[in-house]
mmCIF file of C-alpha atoms and ligand atoms in Angstrom:
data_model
loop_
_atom_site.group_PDB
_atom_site.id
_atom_site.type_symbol
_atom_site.label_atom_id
_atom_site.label_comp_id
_atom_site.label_asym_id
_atom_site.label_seq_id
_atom_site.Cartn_x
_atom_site.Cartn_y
_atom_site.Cartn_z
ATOM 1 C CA UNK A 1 -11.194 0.172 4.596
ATOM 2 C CA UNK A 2 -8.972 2.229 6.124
ATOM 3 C CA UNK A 3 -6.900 5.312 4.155
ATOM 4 C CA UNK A 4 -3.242 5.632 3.801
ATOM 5 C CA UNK A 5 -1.911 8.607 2.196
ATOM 6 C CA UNK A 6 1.529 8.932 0.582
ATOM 7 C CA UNK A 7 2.429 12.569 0.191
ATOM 8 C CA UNK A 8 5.655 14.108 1.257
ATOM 9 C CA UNK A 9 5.570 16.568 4.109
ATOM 10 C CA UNK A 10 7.605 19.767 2.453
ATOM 11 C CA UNK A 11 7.919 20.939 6.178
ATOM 12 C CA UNK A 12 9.983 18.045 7.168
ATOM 13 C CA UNK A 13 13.655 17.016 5.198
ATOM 14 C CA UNK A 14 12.847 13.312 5.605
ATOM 15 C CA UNK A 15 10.702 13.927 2.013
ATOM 16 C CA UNK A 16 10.068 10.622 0.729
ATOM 17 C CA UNK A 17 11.517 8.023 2.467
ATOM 18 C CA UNK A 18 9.876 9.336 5.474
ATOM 19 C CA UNK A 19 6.786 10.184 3.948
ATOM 20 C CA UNK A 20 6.793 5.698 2.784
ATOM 21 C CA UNK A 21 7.752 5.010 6.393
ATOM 22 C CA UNK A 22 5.058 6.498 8.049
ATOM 23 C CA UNK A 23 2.744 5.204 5.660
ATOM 24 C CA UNK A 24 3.767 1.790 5.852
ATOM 25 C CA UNK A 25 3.357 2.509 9.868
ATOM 26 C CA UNK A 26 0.257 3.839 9.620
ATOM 27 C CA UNK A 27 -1.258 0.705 7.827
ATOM 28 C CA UNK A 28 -0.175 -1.543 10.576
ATOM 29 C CA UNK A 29 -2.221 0.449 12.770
ATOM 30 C CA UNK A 30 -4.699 0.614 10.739
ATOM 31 C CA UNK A 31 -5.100 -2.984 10.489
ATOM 32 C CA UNK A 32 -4.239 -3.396 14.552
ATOM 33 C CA UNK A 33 -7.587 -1.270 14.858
ATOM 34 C CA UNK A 34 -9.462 -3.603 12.930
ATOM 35 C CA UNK A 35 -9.327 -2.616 9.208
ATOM 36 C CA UNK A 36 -9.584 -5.401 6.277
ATOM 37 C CA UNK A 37 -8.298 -2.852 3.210
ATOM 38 C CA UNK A 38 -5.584 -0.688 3.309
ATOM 39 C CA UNK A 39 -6.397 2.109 0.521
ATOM 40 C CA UNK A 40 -3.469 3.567 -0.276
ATOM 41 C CA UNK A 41 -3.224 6.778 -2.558
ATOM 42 C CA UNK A 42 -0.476 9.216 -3.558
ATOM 43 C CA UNK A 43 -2.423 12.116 -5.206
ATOM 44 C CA UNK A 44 -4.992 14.374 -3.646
ATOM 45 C CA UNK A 45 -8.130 14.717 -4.901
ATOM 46 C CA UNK A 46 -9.858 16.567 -2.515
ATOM 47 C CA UNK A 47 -11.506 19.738 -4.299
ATOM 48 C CA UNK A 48 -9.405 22.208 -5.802
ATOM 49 C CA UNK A 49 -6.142 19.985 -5.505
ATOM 50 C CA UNK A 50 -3.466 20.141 -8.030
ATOM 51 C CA UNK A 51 -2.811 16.690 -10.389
ATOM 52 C CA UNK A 52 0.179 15.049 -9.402
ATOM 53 C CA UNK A 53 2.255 13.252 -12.337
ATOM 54 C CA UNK A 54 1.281 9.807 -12.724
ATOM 55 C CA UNK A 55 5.228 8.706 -12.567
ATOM 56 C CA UNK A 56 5.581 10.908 -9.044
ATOM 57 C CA UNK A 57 2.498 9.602 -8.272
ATOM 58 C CA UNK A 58 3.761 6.333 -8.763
ATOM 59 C CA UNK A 59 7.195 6.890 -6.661
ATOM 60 C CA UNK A 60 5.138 7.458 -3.854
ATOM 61 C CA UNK A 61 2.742 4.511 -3.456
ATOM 62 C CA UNK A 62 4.354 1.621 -4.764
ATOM 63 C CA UNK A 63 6.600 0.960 -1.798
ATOM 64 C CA UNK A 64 4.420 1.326 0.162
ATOM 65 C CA UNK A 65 1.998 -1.222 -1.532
ATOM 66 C CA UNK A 66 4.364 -3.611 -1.718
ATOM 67 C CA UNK A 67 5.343 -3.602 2.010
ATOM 68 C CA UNK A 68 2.037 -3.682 3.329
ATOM 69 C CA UNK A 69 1.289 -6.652 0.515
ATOM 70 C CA UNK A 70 4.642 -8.274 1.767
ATOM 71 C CA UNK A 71 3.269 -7.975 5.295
ATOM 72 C CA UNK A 72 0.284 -10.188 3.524
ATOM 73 C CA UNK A 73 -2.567 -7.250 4.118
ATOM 74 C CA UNK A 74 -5.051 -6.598 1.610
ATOM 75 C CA UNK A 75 -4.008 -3.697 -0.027
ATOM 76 C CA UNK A 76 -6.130 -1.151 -2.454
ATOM 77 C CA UNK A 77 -5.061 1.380 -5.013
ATOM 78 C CA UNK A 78 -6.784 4.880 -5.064
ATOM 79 C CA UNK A 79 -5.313 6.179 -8.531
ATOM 80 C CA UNK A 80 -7.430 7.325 -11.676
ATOM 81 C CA UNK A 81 -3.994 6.741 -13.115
ATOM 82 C CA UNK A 82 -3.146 3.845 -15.275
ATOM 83 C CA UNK A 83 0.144 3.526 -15.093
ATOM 84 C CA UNK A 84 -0.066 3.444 -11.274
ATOM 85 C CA UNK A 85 -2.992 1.209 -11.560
ATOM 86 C CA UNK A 86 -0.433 -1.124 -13.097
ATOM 87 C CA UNK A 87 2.523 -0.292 -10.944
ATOM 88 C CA UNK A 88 0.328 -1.204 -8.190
ATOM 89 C CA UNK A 89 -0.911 -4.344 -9.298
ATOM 90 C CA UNK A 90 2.760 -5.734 -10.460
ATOM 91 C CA UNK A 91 3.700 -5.539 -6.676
ATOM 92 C CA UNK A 92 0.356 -6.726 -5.361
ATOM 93 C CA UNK A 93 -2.367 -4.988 -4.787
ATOM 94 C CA UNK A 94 -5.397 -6.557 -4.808
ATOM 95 C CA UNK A 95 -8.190 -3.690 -5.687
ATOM 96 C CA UNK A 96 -8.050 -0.545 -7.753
ATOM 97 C CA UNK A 97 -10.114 1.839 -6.313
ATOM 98 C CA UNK A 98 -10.711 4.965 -8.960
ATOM 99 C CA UNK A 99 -12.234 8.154 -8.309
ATOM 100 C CA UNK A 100 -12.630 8.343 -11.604
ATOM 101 C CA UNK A 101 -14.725 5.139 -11.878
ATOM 102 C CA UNK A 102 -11.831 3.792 -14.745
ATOM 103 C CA UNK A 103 -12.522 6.345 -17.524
ATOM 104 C CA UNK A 104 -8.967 7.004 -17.927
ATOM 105 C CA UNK A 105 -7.356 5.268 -20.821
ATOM 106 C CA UNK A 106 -6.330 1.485 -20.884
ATOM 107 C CA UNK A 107 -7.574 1.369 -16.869
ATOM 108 C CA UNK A 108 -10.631 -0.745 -17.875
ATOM 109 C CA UNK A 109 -7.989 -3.018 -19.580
ATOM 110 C CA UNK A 110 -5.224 -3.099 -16.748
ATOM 111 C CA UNK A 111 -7.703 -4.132 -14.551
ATOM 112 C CA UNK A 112 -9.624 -6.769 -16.199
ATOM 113 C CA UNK A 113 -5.751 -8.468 -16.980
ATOM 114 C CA UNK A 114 -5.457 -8.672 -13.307
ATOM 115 C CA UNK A 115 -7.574 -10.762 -10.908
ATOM 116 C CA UNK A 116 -7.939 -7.269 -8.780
ATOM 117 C CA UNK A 117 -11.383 -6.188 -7.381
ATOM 118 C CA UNK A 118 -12.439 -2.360 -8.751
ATOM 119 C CA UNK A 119 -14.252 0.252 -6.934
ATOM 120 C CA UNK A 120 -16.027 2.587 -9.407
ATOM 121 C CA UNK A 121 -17.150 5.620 -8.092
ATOM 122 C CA UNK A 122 -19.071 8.504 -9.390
ATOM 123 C CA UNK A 123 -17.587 12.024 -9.554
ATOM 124 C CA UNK A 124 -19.527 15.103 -11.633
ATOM 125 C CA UNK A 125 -16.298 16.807 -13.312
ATOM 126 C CA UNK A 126 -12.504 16.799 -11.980
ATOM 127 C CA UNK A 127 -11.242 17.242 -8.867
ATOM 128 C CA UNK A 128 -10.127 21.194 -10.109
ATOM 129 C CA UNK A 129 -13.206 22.447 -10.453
ATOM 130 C CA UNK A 130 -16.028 19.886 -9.461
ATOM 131 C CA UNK A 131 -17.394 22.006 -5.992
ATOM 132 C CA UNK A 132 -17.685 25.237 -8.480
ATOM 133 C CA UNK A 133 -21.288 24.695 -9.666
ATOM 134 C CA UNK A 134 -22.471 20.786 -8.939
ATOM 135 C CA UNK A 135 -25.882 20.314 -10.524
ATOM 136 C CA UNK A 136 -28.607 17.822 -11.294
ATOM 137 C CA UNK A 137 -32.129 17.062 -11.182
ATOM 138 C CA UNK A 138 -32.414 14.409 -9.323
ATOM 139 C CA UNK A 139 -28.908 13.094 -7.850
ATOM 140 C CA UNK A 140 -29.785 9.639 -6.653
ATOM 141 C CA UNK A 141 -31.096 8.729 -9.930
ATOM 142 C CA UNK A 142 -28.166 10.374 -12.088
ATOM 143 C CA UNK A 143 -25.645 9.006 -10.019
ATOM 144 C CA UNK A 144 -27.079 5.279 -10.239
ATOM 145 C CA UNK A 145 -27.294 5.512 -13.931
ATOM 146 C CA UNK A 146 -24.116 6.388 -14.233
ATOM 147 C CA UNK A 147 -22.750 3.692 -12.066
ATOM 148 C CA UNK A 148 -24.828 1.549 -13.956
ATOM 149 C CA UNK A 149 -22.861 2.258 -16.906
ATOM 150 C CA UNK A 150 -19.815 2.339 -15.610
ATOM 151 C CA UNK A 151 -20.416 -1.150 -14.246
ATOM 152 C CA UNK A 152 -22.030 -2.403 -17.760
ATOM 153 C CA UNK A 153 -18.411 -0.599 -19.312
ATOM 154 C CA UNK A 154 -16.100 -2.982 -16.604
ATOM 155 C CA UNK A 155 -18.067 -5.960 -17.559
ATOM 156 C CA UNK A 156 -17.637 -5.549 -21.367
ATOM 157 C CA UNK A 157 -14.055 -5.005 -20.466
ATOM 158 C CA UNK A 158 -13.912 -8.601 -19.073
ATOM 159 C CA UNK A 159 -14.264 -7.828 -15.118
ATOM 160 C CA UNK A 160 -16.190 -9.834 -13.675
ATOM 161 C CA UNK A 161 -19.702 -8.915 -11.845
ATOM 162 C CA UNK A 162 -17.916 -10.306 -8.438
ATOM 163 C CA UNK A 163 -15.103 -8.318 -8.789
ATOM 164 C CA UNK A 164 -16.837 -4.667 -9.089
ATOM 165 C CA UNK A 165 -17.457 -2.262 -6.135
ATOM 166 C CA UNK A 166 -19.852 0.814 -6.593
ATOM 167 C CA UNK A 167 -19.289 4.003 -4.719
ATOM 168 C CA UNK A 168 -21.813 7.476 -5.120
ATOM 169 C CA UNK A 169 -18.520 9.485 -4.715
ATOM 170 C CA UNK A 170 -19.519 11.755 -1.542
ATOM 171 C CA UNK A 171 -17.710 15.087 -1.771
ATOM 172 C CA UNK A 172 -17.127 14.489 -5.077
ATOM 173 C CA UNK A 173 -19.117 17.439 -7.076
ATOM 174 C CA UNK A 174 -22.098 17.237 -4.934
ATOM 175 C CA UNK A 175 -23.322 20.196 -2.649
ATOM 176 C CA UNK A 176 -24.383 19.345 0.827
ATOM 177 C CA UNK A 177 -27.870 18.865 -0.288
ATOM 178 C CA UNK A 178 -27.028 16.094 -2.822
ATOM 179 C CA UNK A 179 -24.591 14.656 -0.446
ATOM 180 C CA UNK A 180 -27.588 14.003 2.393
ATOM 181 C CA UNK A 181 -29.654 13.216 -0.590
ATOM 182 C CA UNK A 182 -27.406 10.146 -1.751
ATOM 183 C CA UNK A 183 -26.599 8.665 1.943
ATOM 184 C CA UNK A 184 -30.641 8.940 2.911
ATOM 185 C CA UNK A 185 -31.013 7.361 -0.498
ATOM 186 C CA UNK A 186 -28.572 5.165 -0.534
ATOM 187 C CA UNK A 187 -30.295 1.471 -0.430
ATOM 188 C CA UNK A 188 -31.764 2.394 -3.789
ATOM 189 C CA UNK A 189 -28.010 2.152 -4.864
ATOM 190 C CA UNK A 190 -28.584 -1.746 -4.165
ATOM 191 C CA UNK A 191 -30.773 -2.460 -6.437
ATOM 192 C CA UNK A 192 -28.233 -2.127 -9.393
ATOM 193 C CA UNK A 193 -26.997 -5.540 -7.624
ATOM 194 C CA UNK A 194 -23.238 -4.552 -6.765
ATOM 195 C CA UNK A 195 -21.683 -4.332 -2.926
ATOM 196 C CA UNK A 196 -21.620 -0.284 -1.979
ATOM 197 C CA UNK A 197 -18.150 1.551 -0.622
ATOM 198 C CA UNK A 198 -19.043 4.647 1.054
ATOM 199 C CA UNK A 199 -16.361 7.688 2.238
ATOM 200 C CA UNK A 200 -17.814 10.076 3.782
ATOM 201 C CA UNK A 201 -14.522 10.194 6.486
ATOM 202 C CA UNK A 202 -14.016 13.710 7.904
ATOM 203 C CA UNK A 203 -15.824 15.317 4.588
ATOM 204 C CA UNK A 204 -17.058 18.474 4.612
ATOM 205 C CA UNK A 205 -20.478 17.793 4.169
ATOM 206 C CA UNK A 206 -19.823 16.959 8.075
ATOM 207 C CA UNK A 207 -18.495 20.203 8.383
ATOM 208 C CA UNK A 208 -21.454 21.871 7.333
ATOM 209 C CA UNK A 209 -23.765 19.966 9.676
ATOM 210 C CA UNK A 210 -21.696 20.163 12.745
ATOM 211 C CA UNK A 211 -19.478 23.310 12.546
ATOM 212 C CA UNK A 212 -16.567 21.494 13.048
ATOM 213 C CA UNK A 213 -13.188 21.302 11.170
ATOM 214 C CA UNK A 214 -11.499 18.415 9.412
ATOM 215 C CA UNK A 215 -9.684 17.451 12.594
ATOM 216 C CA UNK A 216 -12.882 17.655 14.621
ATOM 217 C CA UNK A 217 -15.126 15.573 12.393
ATOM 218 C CA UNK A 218 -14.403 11.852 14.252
ATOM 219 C CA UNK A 219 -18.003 11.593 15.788
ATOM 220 C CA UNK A 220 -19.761 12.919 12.978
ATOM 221 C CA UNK A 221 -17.726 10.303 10.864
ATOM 222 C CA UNK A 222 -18.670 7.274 12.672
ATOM 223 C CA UNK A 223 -22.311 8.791 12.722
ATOM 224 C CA UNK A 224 -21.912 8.732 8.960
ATOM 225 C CA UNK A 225 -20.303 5.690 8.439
ATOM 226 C CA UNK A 226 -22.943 3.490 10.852
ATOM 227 C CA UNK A 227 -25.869 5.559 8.678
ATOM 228 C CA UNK A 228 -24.416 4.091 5.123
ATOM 229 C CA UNK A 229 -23.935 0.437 7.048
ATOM 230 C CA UNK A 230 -27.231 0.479 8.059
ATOM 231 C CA UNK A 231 -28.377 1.581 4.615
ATOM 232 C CA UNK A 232 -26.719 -1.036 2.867
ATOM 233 C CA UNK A 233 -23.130 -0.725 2.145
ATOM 234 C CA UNK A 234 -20.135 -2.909 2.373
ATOM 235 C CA UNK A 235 -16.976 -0.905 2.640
ATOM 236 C CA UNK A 236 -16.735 2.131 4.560
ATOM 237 C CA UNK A 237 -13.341 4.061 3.862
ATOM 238 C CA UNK A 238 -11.991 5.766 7.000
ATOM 239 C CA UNK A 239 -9.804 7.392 8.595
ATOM 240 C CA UNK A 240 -10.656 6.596 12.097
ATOM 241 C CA UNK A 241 -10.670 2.668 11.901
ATOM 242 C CA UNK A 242 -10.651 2.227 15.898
ATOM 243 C CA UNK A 243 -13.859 4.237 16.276
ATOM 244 C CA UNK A 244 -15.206 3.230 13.243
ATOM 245 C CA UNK A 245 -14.989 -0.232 14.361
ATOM 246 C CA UNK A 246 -16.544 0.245 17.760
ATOM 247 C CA UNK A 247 -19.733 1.470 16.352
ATOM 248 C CA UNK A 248 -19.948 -1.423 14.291
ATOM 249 C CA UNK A 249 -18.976 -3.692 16.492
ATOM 250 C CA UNK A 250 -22.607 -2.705 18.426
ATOM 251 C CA UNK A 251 -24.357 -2.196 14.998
ATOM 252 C CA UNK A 252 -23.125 -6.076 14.676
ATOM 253 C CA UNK A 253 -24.122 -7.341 17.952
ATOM 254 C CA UNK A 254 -27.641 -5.988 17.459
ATOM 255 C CA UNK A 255 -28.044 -7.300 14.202
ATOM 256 C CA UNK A 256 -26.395 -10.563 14.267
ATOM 257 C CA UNK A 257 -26.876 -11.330 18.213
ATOM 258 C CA UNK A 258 -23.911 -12.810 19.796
HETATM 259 C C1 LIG B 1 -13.157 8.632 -1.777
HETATM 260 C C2 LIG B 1 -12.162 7.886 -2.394
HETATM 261 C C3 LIG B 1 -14.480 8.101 -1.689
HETATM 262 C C4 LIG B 1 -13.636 6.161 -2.827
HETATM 263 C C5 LIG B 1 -11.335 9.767 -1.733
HETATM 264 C C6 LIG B 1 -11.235 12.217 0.805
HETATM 265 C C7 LIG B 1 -11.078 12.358 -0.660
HETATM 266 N N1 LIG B 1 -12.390 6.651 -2.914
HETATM 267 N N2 LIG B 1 -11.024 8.614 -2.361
HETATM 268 N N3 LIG B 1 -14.657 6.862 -2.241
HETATM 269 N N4 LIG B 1 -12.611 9.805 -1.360
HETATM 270 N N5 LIG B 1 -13.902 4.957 -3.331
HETATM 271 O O1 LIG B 1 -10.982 11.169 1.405
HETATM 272 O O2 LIG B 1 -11.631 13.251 1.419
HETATM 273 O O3 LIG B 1 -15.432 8.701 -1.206
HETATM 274 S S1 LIG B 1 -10.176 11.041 -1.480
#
């Protein structure tokens, strides 16, 4: 899966329409490097970022979707927004993928009325404040229960089992501890019997272990990446698709010979 973002450069006057262009760009070279899912999101929700309105929100990623949909890619939408959930599906998209894991009003229901897959992931408070204080006892376990629910919550809602993604949410109110904690636990994820995304792309938990800024952080991305692969997941959501799919290209040559 590799990540689009929509969000308008206030350095350059192009402002929107340049801001879709590039996107829409970006995705085909994404998927020239080898990526299946285009995740496209208009709102930041790395920590401390501020909200953006749903409709703005909106503005921004639905012409995109719909080009890169038109251009017969499989596209994702990474919105805890319902409105944009829906704007998204009406032009195509084919997965909602929500920080939020679909706690926001009416998103369990705009999804199920759709044949889209879902990626539920698990974040411990908002984006605003969730690196302030993260706690728990025992991370791997509190994070698969609450998947677990969130799962049991889609299902009720009428989306099917083979439909639902679950995610641990690195980065998302963890400290680096629980971070390593959840990717050397991850296979225990599994047993809840649903495929595993994992993004740990350029996140700063790979800052802390190599010293290295965002821009730096390729290597220890791919490292990352291969190490949830190995340990069972599905999906990995990237940046750096080329590399990325290098790596596993040899990960998939050892494991499933030639
Ligand atoms: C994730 C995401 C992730 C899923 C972001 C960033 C923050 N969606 N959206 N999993 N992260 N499913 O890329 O640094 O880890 S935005």
């Amino acid at each position: 899966m590799g990540i689009i973002n929509v969000t308008p450069d206030s350095f350059s006057d192009g402002g929107m329409h340049m801001a879709v262009d590039q996107a829409i760009a970006h995705g085909r070279k994404l998927i020239a490097e080898g990526a299946t899912i285009l995740d496209v999101g208009g709102e930041s929700t790395r920590p401390g970022a501020q909200p953006v309105d749903p409709q703005e929100e909106l503005k921004r990623v639905e012409p995109v979707v719909a080009a890169l949909v038109q251009e017969g890619f499989l596209v994702s939408i990474d919105t805890r927004h319902t409105e944009v959930m829906r704007g998204a599906l009406k032009v195509g998209a084919a997965m909602v993928n929500d920080v939020n894991g679909l706690r926001a009003e009416g998103a369990l229901n705009a999804c199920a009325e759709s044949n889209a897959g879902v990626c539920l992931m698990h974040m411990q408070g908002t984006p605003q404040t969730m690196q302030l204080n993260p706690q728990y006892t025992h991370v791997v376990t509190e994070v698969t229960q609450f998947l677990k629910e969130r799962a049991e919550a889609a299902e009720h809602a009428g989306i099917p089992r083979n439909r639902i993604c679950l995610d641990p949410g690195f980065g998302f109110g963890k400290t680096v501890e629980h971070n390593l904690d959840l990717l050397r636990g991850l296979s225990s994820l599994l047993e809840l019997g649903y495929p595993l995304l994992a993004g740990l792309s350029r996140k700063s938990v790979l800052g802390a272990v190599t010293g290295k800024g965002t821009e730096d952080r390729v290597y220890s991305s791919v490292a990352a990446a291969l190490i949830a692969i190995q340990k069972g997941a599905r999906i990995v959501r990237v940046h750096d698709v080329a590399a990325t799919q290098h790596a596993l290209a040899v990960w998939s040559a050892v494991e499933k010979p030639l």
